[in-house]
Amino acid sequence: MLIRNARLILTMDDVGSELPDCDIRIKGGVIAQVGQGLETSDETLDAQGCLITPGLVNTHHHLYQSLTRAVPGGQDALLFGWLQTLYPIWSRFGPEEMFVSAQIGLAELMLSGCTLTSDHLYLFPNGARLDDTIAAAAEIGMRFHPTRGSMSIGESDGGLPPDSLVEQESAILEDCVRVIDAHHDAAEGSMCRVGVAPCSPFSVSRDLMRDAALLARDKGVMLHTHLAENDEDIAYSLEKFGCRPGQYAEDLGWTGDDVWHAHCVKLDGQEIDLFARSGTGVAHCPCSNCRLGSGIAPVRAMRDAGVKVGLGVDGSASNDAGNLVLEARQSMLLQRVNLGADAMSAREGLRIATRGGAEVLGRSDCGQIAVGKRADLAIWDMSRIEAAGNWDPAALLLAGPTQVRDLFIEGRRVVSSGHITSIDLPKTIARQNQMAQVLSEA
Ligand SMILES: [Zn+2]
């Protein structure tokens, strides 16, 4: 396949090369050639007037939550109150709810340019399994990093979730081993890498946090959780653990280049240094932080200190949208609110959304356009109304389309002329709406 005549290619290579009037050849899931006037192939795609970027990378999501967007009781609540409104609804989910909601979330990400996403699933009611979301991603064709989440401290032990949604810690660890053995592929070009992800320090014990880290290192998989999300979170850590979240993480083995934490809105200077020194990554979720009033993450300070930062749309119940390029725009705008108009450029925002996310997820084979890298490409039509009059197509986060024209994952065209090719999306949307209706009437 030859993609021809792109108006501009943003490579996201080490020096940030931008290539005008350029072609890309794809072969066997990888980028085989990049250059001007390449020899034509049997199959060509005209990209005249288009911007091509590496596929965007989403480092934090709870795909199942796309079934509980804009739930009235949770619309205006803070984090803990919001969770308590939603737990009883989520406890009625089962395998089909997990599958369908995952496909909706994945389709929404793809249409907004995403080619690689992680997911954090931490509740397994009524026979639901991580395998349900893995099957959903395989069918739609998304490069997927599902994480096996967990909660073990229920209401009767002083925790937040109802007892019906928590699991025994031994069963959690056993199932982590099962899903890693069944689905994790460490090879270059992998379409599925599994991670281990207790929900948060306030929903599992200190023992489980420590054992999860040991297990992940033993299996060679990554670790993920929520950390330092808001002021309540910091207060809880100081009260229950007698230390700040960064210290708690470090004590239990939760720092290193195989670890990434979601949010980190409230990291202080010492914690930022710790993350930079240890290679610990951050999933920055600006819309969720705005939506739940959590605050503005110190992304400028993190980047300046050398912390790896990627973007996350977070669960669709706390965003409530799942459009990744808009998330990138929000991250750029939010740094400017605090620090001024020169705090983050549109180019830097897009770099965080692509290369940054790939680095957080440990994917040196993704996140840039170069020969030998995976063929994960987002093609943006700059002739649409959103970009009419645009002087700089590279400034996609200032003005540009918010959905792709075409999307390639592992060389496969999964979005074509704005439509998902691998599943019947209108049918899946109808099924999701039916399920939301049933849940709202219960
Ligand atoms: Zn989250």
Short mmCIF file of C-alpha atoms and ligand atoms in Angstrom, two decimals:
data_model
loop_
_atom_site.label_atom_id
_atom_site.label_comp_id
_atom_site.label_asym_id
_atom_site.label_seq_id
_atom_site.Cartn_x
_atom_site.Cartn_y
_atom_site.Cartn_z
CA MET A 1 0.00 0.00 0.00
CA LEU A 2 1.29 3.44 -0.96
CA ILE A 3 -0.12 6.57 0.67
CA ARG A 4 0.63 9.38 -1.79
CA ASN A 5 0.95 13.14 -1.89
CA ALA A 6 0.37 14.00 1.75
CA ARG A 7 0.47 17.77 2.22
CA LEU A 8 2.55 17.31 5.39
CA ILE A 9 3.88 14.41 7.46
CA LEU A 10 4.69 15.00 11.13
CA THR A 11 7.16 12.23 11.90
CA MET A 12 7.62 12.76 15.68
CA ASP A 13 11.20 11.50 15.23
CA ASP A 14 13.92 12.66 17.64
CA VAL A 15 14.33 16.03 15.92
CA GLY A 16 10.64 16.49 15.05
CA SER A 17 11.04 16.34 11.25
CA GLU A 18 8.12 17.69 9.22
CA LEU A 19 8.01 16.46 5.60
CA PRO A 20 5.97 18.35 2.96
CA ASP A 21 4.50 16.67 -0.18
CA CYS A 22 5.51 13.20 0.87
CA ASP A 23 4.55 9.52 0.42
CA ILE A 24 4.57 6.55 2.82
CA ARG A 25 4.82 2.89 1.80
CA ILE A 26 3.42 0.24 4.15
CA LYS A 27 4.41 -3.41 4.00
CA GLY A 28 3.55 -6.25 6.37
CA GLY A 29 2.33 -3.97 9.17
CA VAL A 30 5.41 -1.73 9.17
CA ILE A 31 6.48 1.49 7.48
CA ALA A 32 8.71 0.41 4.59
CA GLN A 33 9.57 3.75 2.94
CA VAL A 34 9.02 7.48 3.52
CA GLY A 35 9.91 10.01 0.84
CA GLN A 36 8.90 12.16 -2.11
CA GLY A 37 7.76 10.65 -5.43
CA LEU A 38 7.93 6.98 -4.38
CA GLU A 39 7.30 4.40 -7.09
CA THR A 40 3.59 3.53 -7.23
CA SER A 41 2.21 0.23 -5.91
CA ASP A 42 -0.82 -1.84 -6.91
CA GLU A 43 -2.76 -0.31 -4.07
CA THR A 44 -2.54 3.45 -3.52
CA LEU A 45 -4.38 5.92 -1.34
CA ASP A 46 -4.39 9.57 -2.30
CA ALA A 47 -3.69 11.86 0.67
CA GLN A 48 -3.66 15.16 -1.18
CA GLY A 49 -4.49 18.03 1.17
CA CYS A 50 -4.00 15.78 4.21
CA LEU A 51 -1.84 15.92 7.30
CA ILE A 52 -0.42 12.56 8.42
CA THR A 53 0.62 11.99 12.02
CA PRO A 54 1.58 8.87 13.91
CA GLY A 55 -1.52 7.29 15.44
CA LEU A 56 -2.38 8.87 18.78
CA VAL A 57 -1.79 6.86 21.96
CA ASN A 58 -4.25 6.74 24.85
CA THR A 59 -2.65 5.77 28.15
CA HIS A 60 -5.67 5.70 30.47
CA HIS A 61 -9.26 4.60 29.98
CA HIS A 62 -12.06 2.59 31.54
CA LEU A 63 -13.81 1.48 28.39
CA TYR A 64 -16.76 -0.09 30.24
CA GLN A 65 -17.82 3.36 31.44
CA SER A 66 -19.03 4.38 27.99
CA LEU A 67 -22.30 2.75 29.12
CA THR A 68 -22.65 5.26 31.96
CA ARG A 69 -22.03 8.66 30.42
CA ALA A 70 -23.78 11.68 31.91
CA VAL A 71 -25.56 9.71 34.64
CA PRO A 72 -27.66 12.40 36.39
CA GLY A 73 -26.60 11.66 40.01
CA GLY A 74 -22.91 11.78 39.08
CA GLN A 75 -22.84 14.80 36.80
CA ASP A 76 -21.78 17.35 39.41
CA ALA A 77 -20.12 15.22 42.11
CA LEU A 78 -16.49 15.16 43.28
CA LEU A 79 -14.47 11.96 42.78
CA PHE A 80 -15.51 9.94 45.84
CA GLY A 81 -19.20 10.94 45.62
CA TRP A 82 -19.16 10.28 41.89
CA LEU A 83 -17.82 6.76 42.48
CA GLN A 84 -20.48 6.01 45.08
CA THR A 85 -23.23 7.01 42.61
CA LEU A 86 -21.85 4.75 39.88
CA TYR A 87 -20.75 1.61 41.75
CA PRO A 88 -24.32 0.20 42.13
CA ILE A 89 -24.96 0.66 38.39
CA TRP A 90 -21.66 -0.97 37.38
CA SER A 91 -22.43 -3.92 39.68
CA ARG A 92 -25.21 -4.90 37.23
CA PHE A 93 -22.83 -5.24 34.26
CA GLY A 94 -21.90 -8.61 32.75
CA PRO A 95 -19.79 -9.96 29.84
CA GLU A 96 -21.93 -8.46 27.05
CA GLU A 97 -21.95 -5.01 28.68
CA MET A 98 -18.14 -5.18 28.87
CA PHE A 99 -17.80 -6.23 25.22
CA VAL A 100 -20.20 -3.71 23.71
CA SER A 101 -19.09 -0.74 25.83
CA ALA A 102 -15.45 -1.53 24.98
CA GLN A 103 -16.18 -1.53 21.25
CA ILE A 104 -17.98 1.81 21.51
CA GLY A 105 -15.07 3.34 23.43
CA LEU A 106 -12.52 1.90 21.01
CA ALA A 107 -14.45 3.08 17.93
CA GLU A 108 -14.68 6.58 19.39
CA LEU A 109 -10.93 6.60 20.00
CA MET A 110 -10.15 5.36 16.47
CA LEU A 111 -12.28 8.03 14.84
CA SER A 112 -10.28 10.63 16.78
CA GLY A 113 -6.93 9.28 15.56
CA CYS A 114 -6.01 6.72 18.23
CA THR A 115 -4.19 3.54 17.20
CA LEU A 116 -2.96 2.25 20.58
CA THR A 117 -4.85 2.35 23.84
CA SER A 118 -4.56 0.94 27.30
CA ASP A 119 -7.61 0.08 29.36
CA HIS A 120 -8.05 -0.20 33.10
CA LEU A 121 -10.81 -2.68 34.03
CA TYR A 122 -11.06 -3.19 37.79
CA LEU A 123 -14.48 -4.74 38.35
CA PHE A 124 -15.72 -8.09 37.13
CA PRO A 125 -19.38 -8.53 38.11
CA ASN A 126 -21.64 -11.34 36.93
CA GLY A 127 -18.99 -13.36 35.09
CA ALA A 128 -17.35 -10.45 33.25
CA ARG A 129 -13.65 -11.00 32.45
CA LEU A 130 -10.75 -9.04 31.00
CA ASP A 131 -11.08 -11.42 28.04
CA ASP A 132 -14.37 -9.70 27.05
CA THR A 133 -12.57 -6.43 26.30
CA ILE A 134 -9.63 -8.20 24.64
CA ALA A 135 -12.08 -9.89 22.25
CA ALA A 136 -13.71 -6.51 21.53
CA ALA A 137 -10.35 -4.92 20.67
CA ALA A 138 -9.25 -7.86 18.50
CA GLU A 139 -12.47 -7.67 16.47
CA ILE A 140 -12.30 -3.92 15.86
CA GLY A 141 -8.53 -4.03 15.18
CA MET A 142 -7.16 -1.75 17.94
CA ARG A 143 -3.62 -2.18 19.28
CA PHE A 144 -4.48 -2.88 22.90
CA HIS A 145 -2.85 -2.75 26.34
CA PRO A 146 -5.58 -4.02 28.69
CA THR A 147 -4.73 -3.98 32.39
CA ARG A 148 -6.17 -6.42 34.93
CA GLY A 149 -7.47 -4.07 37.63
CA SER A 150 -8.88 -4.96 41.02
CA MET A 151 -10.56 -3.78 44.20
CA SER A 152 -10.34 -5.72 47.46
CA ILE A 153 -11.47 -3.33 50.22
CA GLY A 154 -15.26 -3.10 50.30
CA GLU A 155 -17.61 -0.99 52.41
CA SER A 156 -17.55 -3.42 55.34
CA ASP A 157 -13.75 -2.97 55.59
CA GLY A 158 -13.98 0.83 55.45
CA GLY A 159 -13.48 1.07 51.67
CA LEU A 160 -15.55 2.93 49.08
CA PRO A 161 -16.94 0.18 46.77
CA PRO A 162 -19.84 -2.07 47.76
CA ASP A 163 -18.75 -5.53 48.95
CA SER A 164 -20.34 -7.11 45.86
CA LEU A 165 -17.74 -5.43 43.59
CA VAL A 166 -14.59 -6.44 45.48
CA GLU A 167 -12.61 -9.67 45.13
CA GLN A 168 -10.39 -11.81 47.36
CA GLU A 169 -6.75 -10.81 46.93
CA SER A 170 -5.61 -14.38 46.21
CA ALA A 171 -8.21 -14.70 43.43
CA ILE A 172 -7.08 -11.36 41.95
CA LEU A 173 -3.46 -12.45 41.71
CA GLU A 174 -4.43 -15.83 40.26
CA ASP A 175 -6.53 -14.21 37.55
CA CYS A 176 -3.68 -11.76 36.74
CA VAL A 177 -1.44 -14.76 36.04
CA ARG A 178 -4.19 -16.40 33.96
CA VAL A 179 -4.79 -13.39 31.67
CA ILE A 180 -1.07 -12.67 31.25
CA ASP A 181 -0.39 -16.28 30.27
CA ALA A 182 -3.38 -16.34 27.92
CA HIS A 183 -3.02 -12.98 26.17
CA HIS A 184 0.24 -11.10 26.78
CA ASP A 185 2.51 -10.77 23.75
CA ALA A 186 5.85 -9.06 24.43
CA ALA A 187 7.06 -9.22 20.81
CA GLU A 188 7.71 -6.16 18.65
CA GLY A 189 4.53 -5.22 16.82
CA SER A 190 2.41 -6.82 19.53
CA MET A 191 -1.33 -6.16 19.28
CA CYS A 192 -1.98 -7.12 22.93
CA ARG A 193 0.08 -6.48 26.04
CA VAL A 194 -1.48 -7.11 29.43
CA GLY A 195 -0.66 -5.05 32.55
CA VAL A 196 -1.37 -5.42 36.27
CA ALA A 197 -3.42 -2.59 37.79
CA PRO A 198 -4.98 -2.51 41.28
CA CYS A 199 -7.59 0.26 41.04
CA SER A 200 -5.99 2.72 43.46
CA PRO A 201 -4.17 2.77 46.81
CA PHE A 202 -7.51 3.37 48.54
CA SER A 203 -9.31 0.34 47.10
CA VAL A 204 -6.75 -2.44 47.73
CA SER A 205 -4.44 -3.34 50.64
CA ARG A 206 -0.76 -2.49 50.98
CA ASP A 207 -0.05 -6.23 50.60
CA LEU A 208 -1.83 -6.42 47.26
CA MET A 209 0.00 -3.35 45.95
CA ARG A 210 3.33 -4.97 46.87
CA ASP A 211 2.39 -8.45 45.58
CA ALA A 212 1.07 -7.00 42.30
CA ALA A 213 4.43 -5.29 41.72
CA LEU A 214 6.31 -8.53 42.43
CA LEU A 215 4.03 -10.48 40.11
CA ALA A 216 4.35 -7.94 37.27
CA ARG A 217 8.16 -7.97 37.51
CA ASP A 218 8.18 -11.77 37.56
CA LYS A 219 6.05 -11.86 34.40
CA GLY A 220 7.75 -8.91 32.67
CA VAL A 221 4.56 -6.86 32.32
CA MET A 222 3.79 -3.24 33.23
CA LEU A 223 2.08 -1.77 36.30
CA HIS A 224 -0.64 0.87 36.33
CA THR A 225 -2.91 2.58 38.88
CA HIS A 226 -4.52 5.91 39.84
CA LEU A 227 -2.31 8.21 41.92
CA ALA A 228 -2.49 11.67 43.52
CA GLU A 229 -5.66 12.54 41.63
CA ASN A 230 -7.02 15.31 43.88
CA ASP A 231 -6.82 16.86 47.38
CA GLU A 232 -9.04 14.15 48.93
CA ASP A 233 -6.64 11.56 47.56
CA ILE A 234 -3.62 13.25 49.19
CA ALA A 235 -5.49 13.68 52.50
CA TYR A 236 -6.46 9.99 52.46
CA SER A 237 -2.85 8.95 51.86
CA LEU A 238 -1.51 11.15 54.68
CA GLU A 239 -4.18 9.91 57.10
CA LYS A 240 -4.14 6.17 56.29
CA PHE A 241 -0.54 5.61 55.22
CA GLY A 242 1.23 8.48 56.99
CA CYS A 243 2.94 9.62 53.79
CA ARG A 244 2.31 11.25 50.43
CA PRO A 245 1.34 9.07 47.41
CA GLY A 246 4.80 9.23 45.82
CA GLN A 247 6.42 7.83 48.96
CA TYR A 248 3.75 5.11 49.21
CA ALA A 249 4.35 4.13 45.58
CA GLU A 250 8.12 4.04 46.00
CA ASP A 251 7.95 1.96 49.21
CA LEU A 252 5.84 -0.73 47.51
CA GLY A 253 7.83 -1.04 44.28
CA TRP A 254 5.53 1.20 42.25
CA THR A 255 8.19 3.33 40.54
CA GLY A 256 10.31 2.47 37.51
CA ASP A 257 10.14 2.53 33.72
CA ASP A 258 7.64 -0.35 33.79
CA VAL A 259 5.14 1.72 35.83
CA TRP A 260 2.74 4.47 34.82
CA HIS A 261 0.27 6.31 37.05
CA ALA A 262 -2.95 8.03 35.99
CA HIS A 263 -3.67 11.69 36.87
CA CYS A 264 -0.83 12.76 39.22
CA VAL A 265 -2.54 16.17 39.46
CA LYS A 266 -1.17 16.76 42.96
CA LEU A 267 2.45 15.57 42.61
CA ASP A 268 4.81 17.93 44.45
CA GLY A 269 8.36 18.86 43.41
CA GLN A 270 9.97 15.93 45.21
CA GLU A 271 7.56 13.46 43.64
CA ILE A 272 8.22 14.90 40.19
CA ASP A 273 11.95 14.38 40.78
CA LEU A 274 11.26 10.81 41.92
CA PHE A 275 9.28 10.07 38.76
CA ALA A 276 11.97 11.60 36.53
CA ARG A 277 14.80 9.74 38.28
CA SER A 278 13.02 6.38 38.21
CA GLY A 279 11.57 6.61 34.68
CA THR A 280 8.00 6.37 36.04
CA GLY A 281 5.37 7.49 33.52
CA VAL A 282 2.24 9.63 33.87
CA ALA A 283 -1.12 9.36 32.11
CA HIS A 284 -2.38 12.95 32.04
CA CYS A 285 -6.19 13.18 31.78
CA PRO A 286 -7.04 16.89 31.42
CA CYS A 287 -10.77 16.62 30.61
CA SER A 288 -11.43 14.24 33.48
CA ASN A 289 -9.47 16.53 35.82
CA CYS A 290 -11.64 19.47 34.68
CA ARG A 291 -14.86 17.45 34.80
CA LEU A 292 -14.26 16.25 38.38
CA GLY A 293 -12.73 19.56 39.49
CA SER A 294 -9.48 17.83 40.47
CA GLY A 295 -7.12 20.60 39.33
CA ILE A 296 -4.41 21.19 36.72
CA ALA A 297 -1.63 18.60 36.57
CA PRO A 298 1.89 20.11 36.61
CA VAL A 299 2.65 18.83 33.11
CA ARG A 300 5.04 21.67 32.26
CA ALA A 301 7.11 20.95 35.36
CA MET A 302 6.98 17.20 34.71
CA ARG A 303 8.15 17.57 31.11
CA ASP A 304 10.90 20.02 32.09
CA ALA A 305 12.12 17.58 34.73
CA GLY A 306 12.18 14.74 32.18
CA VAL A 307 9.11 12.78 33.33
CA LYS A 308 7.48 10.66 30.60
CA VAL A 309 3.95 12.03 30.02
CA GLY A 310 1.20 10.57 27.82
CA LEU A 311 -2.46 11.45 27.47
CA GLY A 312 -5.56 9.65 28.68
CA VAL A 313 -9.21 10.35 27.95
CA ASP A 314 -10.05 8.49 31.20
CA GLY A 315 -13.35 6.64 31.52
CA SER A 316 -16.30 7.94 29.56
CA ALA A 317 -18.22 8.43 32.80
CA SER A 318 -15.82 11.19 33.90
CA ASN A 319 -15.12 12.99 30.66
CA ASP A 320 -17.73 12.09 29.25
CA ALA A 321 -16.31 12.11 25.74
CA GLY A 322 -13.54 9.87 24.43
CA ASN A 323 -12.08 12.00 21.64
CA LEU A 324 -8.30 11.81 21.97
CA VAL A 325 -7.32 14.71 19.70
CA LEU A 326 -9.65 16.98 21.67
CA GLU A 327 -8.01 15.65 24.83
CA ALA A 328 -4.66 16.76 23.41
CA ARG A 329 -6.09 20.21 22.71
CA GLN A 330 -7.39 20.38 26.28
CA SER A 331 -3.98 19.49 27.71
CA MET A 332 -2.40 22.34 25.74
CA LEU A 333 -5.08 24.82 26.83
CA LEU A 334 -4.95 23.82 30.48
CA GLN A 335 -1.19 24.45 30.83
CA ARG A 336 -1.81 27.90 29.32
CA VAL A 337 -4.51 28.67 31.92
CA ASN A 338 -1.91 28.36 34.67
CA LEU A 339 1.29 29.49 33.00
CA GLY A 340 0.51 31.67 29.96
CA ALA A 341 0.20 31.29 26.21
CA ASP A 342 3.76 30.05 25.69
CA ALA A 343 3.46 27.23 28.26
CA MET A 344 2.69 24.56 25.67
CA SER A 345 2.69 24.72 21.87
CA ALA A 346 0.27 22.83 19.62
CA ARG A 347 3.23 20.81 18.35
CA GLU A 348 4.30 19.79 21.86
CA GLY A 349 0.72 18.83 22.71
CA LEU A 350 0.58 16.56 19.67
CA ARG A 351 3.98 15.07 20.51
CA ILE A 352 2.73 14.14 24.00
CA ALA A 353 -0.33 12.55 22.36
CA THR A 354 1.79 10.36 20.05
CA ARG A 355 5.43 9.72 20.92
CA GLY A 356 4.86 10.64 24.58
CA GLY A 357 2.13 8.03 25.03
CA ALA A 358 4.16 5.36 23.21
CA GLU A 359 7.09 5.99 25.58
CA VAL A 360 4.84 5.75 28.64
CA LEU A 361 3.54 2.36 27.42
CA GLY A 362 7.04 1.11 26.62
CA ARG A 363 6.47 0.99 22.84
CA SER A 364 9.60 2.07 20.99
CA ASP A 365 8.05 0.46 17.87
CA CYS A 366 5.11 2.93 17.84
CA GLY A 367 4.49 6.68 18.10
CA GLN A 368 6.61 7.89 15.20
CA ILE A 369 6.71 7.74 11.42
CA ALA A 370 10.03 6.17 10.38
CA VAL A 371 11.13 3.17 8.37
CA GLY A 372 10.79 0.01 10.45
CA LYS A 373 8.22 1.42 12.90
CA ARG A 374 4.71 -0.06 13.00
CA ALA A 375 2.33 1.30 10.37
CA ASP A 376 -0.02 3.12 12.76
CA LEU A 377 -1.04 6.29 10.92
CA ALA A 378 -3.70 8.96 11.28
CA ILE A 379 -4.71 10.85 8.15
CA TRP A 380 -6.38 14.22 8.75
CA ASP A 381 -8.24 15.93 5.90
CA MET A 382 -7.22 19.59 6.07
CA SER A 383 -9.77 20.62 3.42
CA ARG A 384 -12.66 20.31 5.87
CA ILE A 385 -14.40 23.30 7.40
CA GLU A 386 -12.47 23.14 10.72
CA ALA A 387 -9.20 23.77 8.87
CA ALA A 388 -10.44 26.19 6.21
CA GLY A 389 -8.07 29.17 6.25
CA ASN A 390 -5.46 27.29 8.34
CA TRP A 391 -1.90 28.59 7.67
CA ASP A 392 -0.14 25.78 9.57
CA PRO A 393 -1.50 22.23 9.31
CA ALA A 394 0.99 21.04 11.97
CA ALA A 395 -0.94 23.12 14.50
CA LEU A 396 -3.71 20.50 14.46
CA LEU A 397 -4.61 21.25 18.09
CA LEU A 398 -5.41 24.89 17.30
CA ALA A 399 -7.54 24.39 14.20
CA GLY A 400 -8.13 21.18 12.34
CA PRO A 401 -10.50 18.29 12.06
CA THR A 402 -11.31 16.45 15.29
CA GLN A 403 -11.90 13.17 13.45
CA VAL A 404 -9.66 11.33 11.00
CA ARG A 405 -10.38 10.67 7.35
CA ASP A 406 -8.45 7.39 7.41
CA LEU A 407 -6.68 5.39 10.09
CA PHE A 408 -4.16 2.56 9.76
CA ILE A 409 -3.29 0.16 12.56
CA GLU A 410 -0.56 -2.41 11.87
CA GLY A 411 -0.98 -1.50 8.19
CA ARG A 412 -4.69 -2.30 8.21
CA ARG A 413 -7.15 0.44 7.18
CA VAL A 414 -9.55 0.43 10.14
CA VAL A 415 -11.13 3.80 9.35
CA SER A 416 -11.89 4.58 5.73
CA SER A 417 -13.36 7.94 4.66
CA GLY A 418 -14.51 8.54 8.23
CA HIS A 419 -16.10 5.12 8.75
CA ILE A 420 -15.02 2.17 10.90
CA THR A 421 -14.43 -0.76 8.53
CA SER A 422 -14.22 -3.70 10.94
CA ILE A 423 -17.58 -3.69 12.76
CA ASP A 424 -21.15 -2.58 12.11
CA LEU A 425 -20.95 0.59 14.23
CA PRO A 426 -24.60 1.74 13.98
CA LYS A 427 -25.71 -1.69 15.19
CA THR A 428 -23.26 -1.57 18.12
CA ILE A 429 -24.46 1.93 19.06
CA ALA A 430 -28.07 0.72 19.03
CA ARG A 431 -27.18 -2.21 21.29
CA GLN A 432 -25.30 0.08 23.69
CA ASN A 433 -28.28 2.46 23.90
CA GLN A 434 -30.61 -0.47 24.58
CA MET A 435 -28.37 -1.60 27.45
CA ALA A 436 -28.14 1.92 28.92
CA GLN A 437 -31.94 2.10 28.83
CA VAL A 438 -32.30 -1.18 30.72
CA LEU A 439 -29.71 -0.11 33.33
CA SER A 440 -31.42 3.25 33.85
CA GLU A 441 -34.80 1.59 34.46
CA ALA A 442 -33.58 -0.93 37.03
ZN ZN B 1 -9.31 6.49 35.70
#
